[in-house]
PDB file of C-alpha atoms in Angstrom:
ATOM      1  CA  MET A   1     -29.909   1.388  11.489  1.00  0.00           C
ATOM      2  CA  ALA A   2     -31.469   2.947   8.405  1.00  0.00           C
ATOM      3  CA  SER A   3     -30.169   1.728   5.081  1.00  0.00           C
ATOM      4  CA  TYR A   4     -29.469   4.079   2.177  1.00  0.00           C
ATOM      5  CA  ALA A   5     -28.721   3.511  -1.503  1.00  0.00           C
ATOM      6  CA  ALA A   6     -27.254   5.640  -4.250  1.00  0.00           C
ATOM      7  CA  THR A   7     -26.430   5.053  -7.904  1.00  0.00           C
ATOM      8  CA  VAL A   8     -24.139   7.590  -9.524  1.00  0.00           C
ATOM      9  CA  PRO A   9     -23.014   7.372 -13.201  1.00  0.00           C
ATOM     10  CA  VAL A  10     -20.187   9.555 -14.581  1.00  0.00           C
ATOM     11  CA  GLU A  11     -18.832   9.522 -18.155  1.00  0.00           C
ATOM     12  CA  PHE A  12     -15.077   9.644 -18.859  1.00  0.00           C
ATOM     13  CA  ASN A  13     -13.232  10.551 -22.061  1.00  0.00           C
ATOM     14  CA  CYS A  14     -10.723   7.786 -21.319  1.00  0.00           C
ATOM     15  CA  SER A  15     -10.566   4.077 -21.982  1.00  0.00           C
ATOM     16  CA  GLN A  16     -11.974   1.596 -19.479  1.00  0.00           C
ATOM     17  CA  HIS A  17      -8.422   0.402 -18.799  1.00  0.00           C
ATOM     18  CA  THR A  18      -7.192   3.924 -17.924  1.00  0.00           C
ATOM     19  CA  VAL A  19     -10.095   4.576 -15.557  1.00  0.00           C
ATOM     20  CA  TYR A  20      -9.946   1.099 -13.984  1.00  0.00           C
ATOM     21  CA  THR A  21      -6.207   1.466 -13.362  1.00  0.00           C
ATOM     22  CA  ALA A  22      -6.765   4.858 -11.706  1.00  0.00           C
ATOM     23  CA  LEU A  23      -9.599   3.518  -9.535  1.00  0.00           C
ATOM     24  CA  CYS A  24      -7.344   0.656  -8.374  1.00  0.00           C
ATOM     25  CA  ASP A  25      -4.368   2.958  -7.599  1.00  0.00           C
ATOM     26  CA  LEU A  26      -4.856   3.665  -3.895  1.00  0.00           C
ATOM     27  CA  GLY A  27      -1.873   6.020  -3.805  1.00  0.00           C
ATOM     28  CA  ARG A  28      -3.812   8.459  -6.024  1.00  0.00           C
ATOM     29  CA  TYR A  29      -7.016   8.423  -3.957  1.00  0.00           C
ATOM     30  CA  PRO A  30      -6.180  11.526  -1.876  1.00  0.00           C
ATOM     31  CA  GLN A  31      -5.787  13.457  -5.170  1.00  0.00           C
ATOM     32  CA  TRP A  32      -9.439  13.029  -6.106  1.00  0.00           C
ATOM     33  CA  ASN A  33     -11.342  11.955  -2.987  1.00  0.00           C
ATOM     34  CA  SER A  34     -12.648  15.056  -1.246  1.00  0.00           C
ATOM     35  CA  GLY A  35     -11.934  15.152   2.446  1.00  0.00           C
ATOM     36  CA  MET A  36      -9.451  12.262   2.362  1.00  0.00           C
ATOM     37  CA  THR A  37      -6.444  13.059   4.522  1.00  0.00           C
ATOM     38  CA  GLY A  38      -4.744   9.672   4.575  1.00  0.00           C
ATOM     39  CA  ILE A  39      -4.664   6.128   3.261  1.00  0.00           C
ATOM     40  CA  SER A  40      -2.709   3.163   4.645  1.00  0.00           C
ATOM     41  CA  HIS A  41      -1.834   1.462   1.335  1.00  0.00           C
ATOM     42  CA  HIS A  42      -0.307   3.210  -1.680  1.00  0.00           C
ATOM     43  CA  GLY A  43      -0.130   0.436  -4.266  1.00  0.00           C
ATOM     44  CA  PRO A  44      -2.705  -1.214  -6.496  1.00  0.00           C
ATOM     45  CA  MET A  45      -5.776  -2.968  -5.119  1.00  0.00           C
ATOM     46  CA  THR A  46      -5.781  -6.736  -4.895  1.00  0.00           C
ATOM     47  CA  VAL A  47      -8.639  -9.030  -3.906  1.00  0.00           C
ATOM     48  CA  GLY A  48      -8.599  -9.508  -0.139  1.00  0.00           C
ATOM     49  CA  LEU A  49      -6.572  -6.355   0.537  1.00  0.00           C
ATOM     50  CA  THR A  50      -7.714  -4.415   3.604  1.00  0.00           C
ATOM     51  CA  TYR A  51      -6.705  -0.767   3.901  1.00  0.00           C
ATOM     52  CA  THR A  52      -7.645   2.187   6.095  1.00  0.00           C
ATOM     53  CA  THR A  53      -8.694   5.651   4.954  1.00  0.00           C
ATOM     54  CA  THR A  54      -8.909   8.809   7.031  1.00  0.00           C
ATOM     55  CA  THR A  55     -11.487  11.347   5.859  1.00  0.00           C
ATOM     56  CA  ALA A  56     -13.444  14.329   7.058  1.00  0.00           C
ATOM     57  CA  VAL A  57     -17.168  13.481   7.006  1.00  0.00           C
ATOM     58  CA  MET A  58     -19.646  16.192   7.954  1.00  0.00           C
ATOM     59  CA  GLY A  59     -17.167  17.865  10.298  1.00  0.00           C
ATOM     60  CA  ARG A  60     -15.887  14.635  11.873  1.00  0.00           C
ATOM     61  CA  VAL A  61     -12.680  12.714  11.278  1.00  0.00           C
ATOM     62  CA  ASN A  62     -13.525   9.185  10.211  1.00  0.00           C
ATOM     63  CA  GLU A  63     -11.203   6.204   9.927  1.00  0.00           C
ATOM     64  CA  THR A  64     -12.645   3.455   7.782  1.00  0.00           C
ATOM     65  CA  ARG A  65     -11.220  -0.008   7.224  1.00  0.00           C
ATOM     66  CA  ILE A  66     -12.113  -1.172   3.710  1.00  0.00           C
ATOM     67  CA  LYS A  67     -11.771  -4.603   2.133  1.00  0.00           C
ATOM     68  CA  VAL A  68     -11.453  -5.271  -1.601  1.00  0.00           C
ATOM     69  CA  LEU A  69     -13.991  -8.037  -2.242  1.00  0.00           C
ATOM     70  CA  HIS A  70     -13.900  -8.443  -6.009  1.00  0.00           C
ATOM     71  CA  LEU A  71     -11.986  -7.143  -9.027  1.00  0.00           C
ATOM     72  CA  VAL A  72     -12.736  -7.793 -12.691  1.00  0.00           C
ATOM     73  CA  PRO A  73     -10.048  -6.010 -14.734  1.00  0.00           C
ATOM     74  CA  ASN A  74     -11.469  -3.053 -16.680  1.00  0.00           C
ATOM     75  CA  GLU A  75     -15.037  -3.947 -15.612  1.00  0.00           C
ATOM     76  CA  SER A  76     -15.741  -3.767 -11.876  1.00  0.00           C
ATOM     77  CA  ILE A  77     -14.441  -3.145  -8.366  1.00  0.00           C
ATOM     78  CA  VAL A  78     -16.352  -4.178  -5.232  1.00  0.00           C
ATOM     79  CA  LEU A  79     -15.411  -2.706  -1.855  1.00  0.00           C
ATOM     80  CA  GLU A  80     -16.901  -3.041   1.612  1.00  0.00           C
ATOM     81  CA  SER A  81     -16.189  -1.223   4.841  1.00  0.00           C
ATOM     82  CA  GLU A  82     -15.349  -3.288   7.900  1.00  0.00           C
ATOM     83  CA  ALA A  83     -15.214  -0.458  10.454  1.00  0.00           C
ATOM     84  CA  GLY A  84     -15.982   3.252  10.573  1.00  0.00           C
ATOM     85  CA  LEU A  85     -18.726   5.836  10.969  1.00  0.00           C
ATOM     86  CA  ILE A  86     -20.338   4.715   7.704  1.00  0.00           C
ATOM     87  CA  ALA A  87     -20.862   1.044   6.849  1.00  0.00           C
ATOM     88  CA  PHE A  88     -20.974   0.600   3.081  1.00  0.00           C
ATOM     89  CA  HIS A  89     -20.865  -1.793   0.156  1.00  0.00           C
ATOM     90  CA  ALA A  90     -19.788  -0.146  -3.114  1.00  0.00           C
ATOM     91  CA  GLU A  91     -19.553  -1.488  -6.643  1.00  0.00           C
ATOM     92  CA  PHE A  92     -17.897   0.512  -9.410  1.00  0.00           C
ATOM     93  CA  ARG A  93     -19.004  -0.769 -12.835  1.00  0.00           C
ATOM     94  CA  LEU A  94     -17.170   0.383 -15.948  1.00  0.00           C
ATOM     95  CA  THR A  95     -18.922   0.319 -19.324  1.00  0.00           C
ATOM     96  CA  LYS A  96     -17.296   1.029 -22.680  1.00  0.00           C
ATOM     97  CA  LEU A  97     -19.038   3.847 -24.562  1.00  0.00           C
ATOM     98  CA  GLY A  98     -16.612   4.238 -27.471  1.00  0.00           C
ATOM     99  CA  PRO A  99     -12.974   3.602 -28.443  1.00  0.00           C
ATOM    100  CA  SER A 100     -11.694   6.080 -25.854  1.00  0.00           C
ATOM    101  CA  SER A 101     -14.639   6.688 -23.559  1.00  0.00           C
ATOM    102  CA  CYS A 102     -16.459   4.855 -20.818  1.00  0.00           C
ATOM    103  CA  SER A 103     -18.841   5.382 -17.944  1.00  0.00           C
ATOM    104  CA  VAL A 104     -18.360   4.513 -14.305  1.00  0.00           C
ATOM    105  CA  THR A 105     -21.466   3.740 -12.286  1.00  0.00           C
ATOM    106  CA  CYS A 106     -21.087   3.596  -8.529  1.00  0.00           C
ATOM    107  CA  ASP A 107     -23.779   1.554  -6.790  1.00  0.00           C
ATOM    108  CA  LEU A 108     -23.579   2.210  -3.075  1.00  0.00           C
ATOM    109  CA  ARG A 109     -25.500   0.804  -0.108  1.00  0.00           C
ATOM    110  CA  PHE A 110     -24.656   2.394   3.217  1.00  0.00           C
ATOM    111  CA  GLU A 111     -25.689   2.850   6.840  1.00  0.00           C
ATOM    112  CA  PHE A 112     -24.662   5.348   9.509  1.00  0.00           C
ATOM    113  CA  SER A 113     -23.908   4.492  13.105  1.00  0.00           C
ATOM    114  CA  ASN A 114     -24.844   8.028  14.212  1.00  0.00           C
ATOM    115  CA  LEU A 115     -28.522   8.699  15.037  1.00  0.00           C
ATOM    116  CA  LEU A 116     -28.276  12.303  13.774  1.00  0.00           C
ATOM    117  CA  PHE A 117     -27.367  11.051  10.289  1.00  0.00           C
ATOM    118  CA  GLN A 118     -30.330   8.666  10.385  1.00  0.00           C
ATOM    119  CA  LEU A 119     -32.736  11.482  11.242  1.00  0.00           C
ATOM    120  CA  ALA A 120     -31.550  13.598   8.325  1.00  0.00           C
ATOM    121  CA  ARG A 121     -31.995  10.850   5.716  1.00  0.00           C
ATOM    122  CA  PRO A 122     -32.898  12.990   2.642  1.00  0.00           C
ATOM    123  CA  VAL A 123     -30.046  15.411   3.336  1.00  0.00           C
ATOM    124  CA  VAL A 124     -27.559  12.586   3.950  1.00  0.00           C
ATOM    125  CA  GLN A 125     -28.543  10.795   0.747  1.00  0.00           C
ATOM    126  CA  ALA A 126     -28.246  13.976  -1.314  1.00  0.00           C
ATOM    127  CA  LEU A 127     -24.875  14.878   0.208  1.00  0.00           C
ATOM    128  CA  THR A 128     -23.544  11.359  -0.338  1.00  0.00           C
ATOM    129  CA  GLU A 129     -24.620  11.264  -3.983  1.00  0.00           C
ATOM    130  CA  THR A 130     -23.144  14.735  -4.532  1.00  0.00           C
ATOM    131  CA  ARG A 131     -19.848  13.725  -2.930  1.00  0.00           C
ATOM    132  CA  ILE A 132     -19.528  10.530  -4.994  1.00  0.00           C
ATOM    133  CA  ARG A 133     -20.303  12.416  -8.208  1.00  0.00           C
ATOM    134  CA  SER A 134     -17.894  15.203  -7.279  1.00  0.00           C
ATOM    135  CA  ASP A 135     -15.109  12.727  -6.487  1.00  0.00           C
ATOM    136  CA  LEU A 136     -15.581  10.808  -9.753  1.00  0.00           C
ATOM    137  CA  GLU A 137     -15.667  14.099 -11.673  1.00  0.00           C
ATOM    138  CA  ALA A 138     -12.412  15.121  -9.940  1.00  0.00           C
ATOM    139  CA  LEU A 139     -10.887  11.833 -11.123  1.00  0.00           C
ATOM    140  CA  ARG A 140     -12.159  12.555 -14.648  1.00  0.00           C
ATOM    141  CA  VAL A 141     -10.419  15.967 -14.597  1.00  0.00           C
ATOM    142  CA  LEU A 142      -7.221  14.404 -13.201  1.00  0.00           C
ATOM    143  CA  LEU A 143      -7.163  11.776 -15.960  1.00  0.00           C
ATOM    144  CA  SER A 144      -7.834  14.298 -18.741  1.00  0.00           C
ATOM    145  CA  ALA A 145      -4.926  16.565 -17.650  1.00  0.00           C
TER     146      ALA A 145
END
């Protein structure tokens, strides 16, 4: 399988705590994750928690089992998929920019089980980076409302 990587930074006009809390609130994920149609857990993330998401990915329905590997309050969240169309390892790092602003940088390593996705590597990488940025920007809008 071909391995891909993406790093996506997005600035928020909210405190690290506000953004971290929102990122850990799985019940809110369908509000800002494009294509997400379901999630098995609706409470806060905890280390060791495994949950399942249902999303539409490039015209296919994908169920992904995700495990929370590491949480550092207001600083980082590390997630890894255990099953699904896309195998990934994601780290969300939060950095304070000012008294009420921060940035979130998503570092993502991922692989696809589908040969078609592997053949279209540049397109897949661009679409993935765009989707991550779009989702984080949707969260930014949600938090500023």
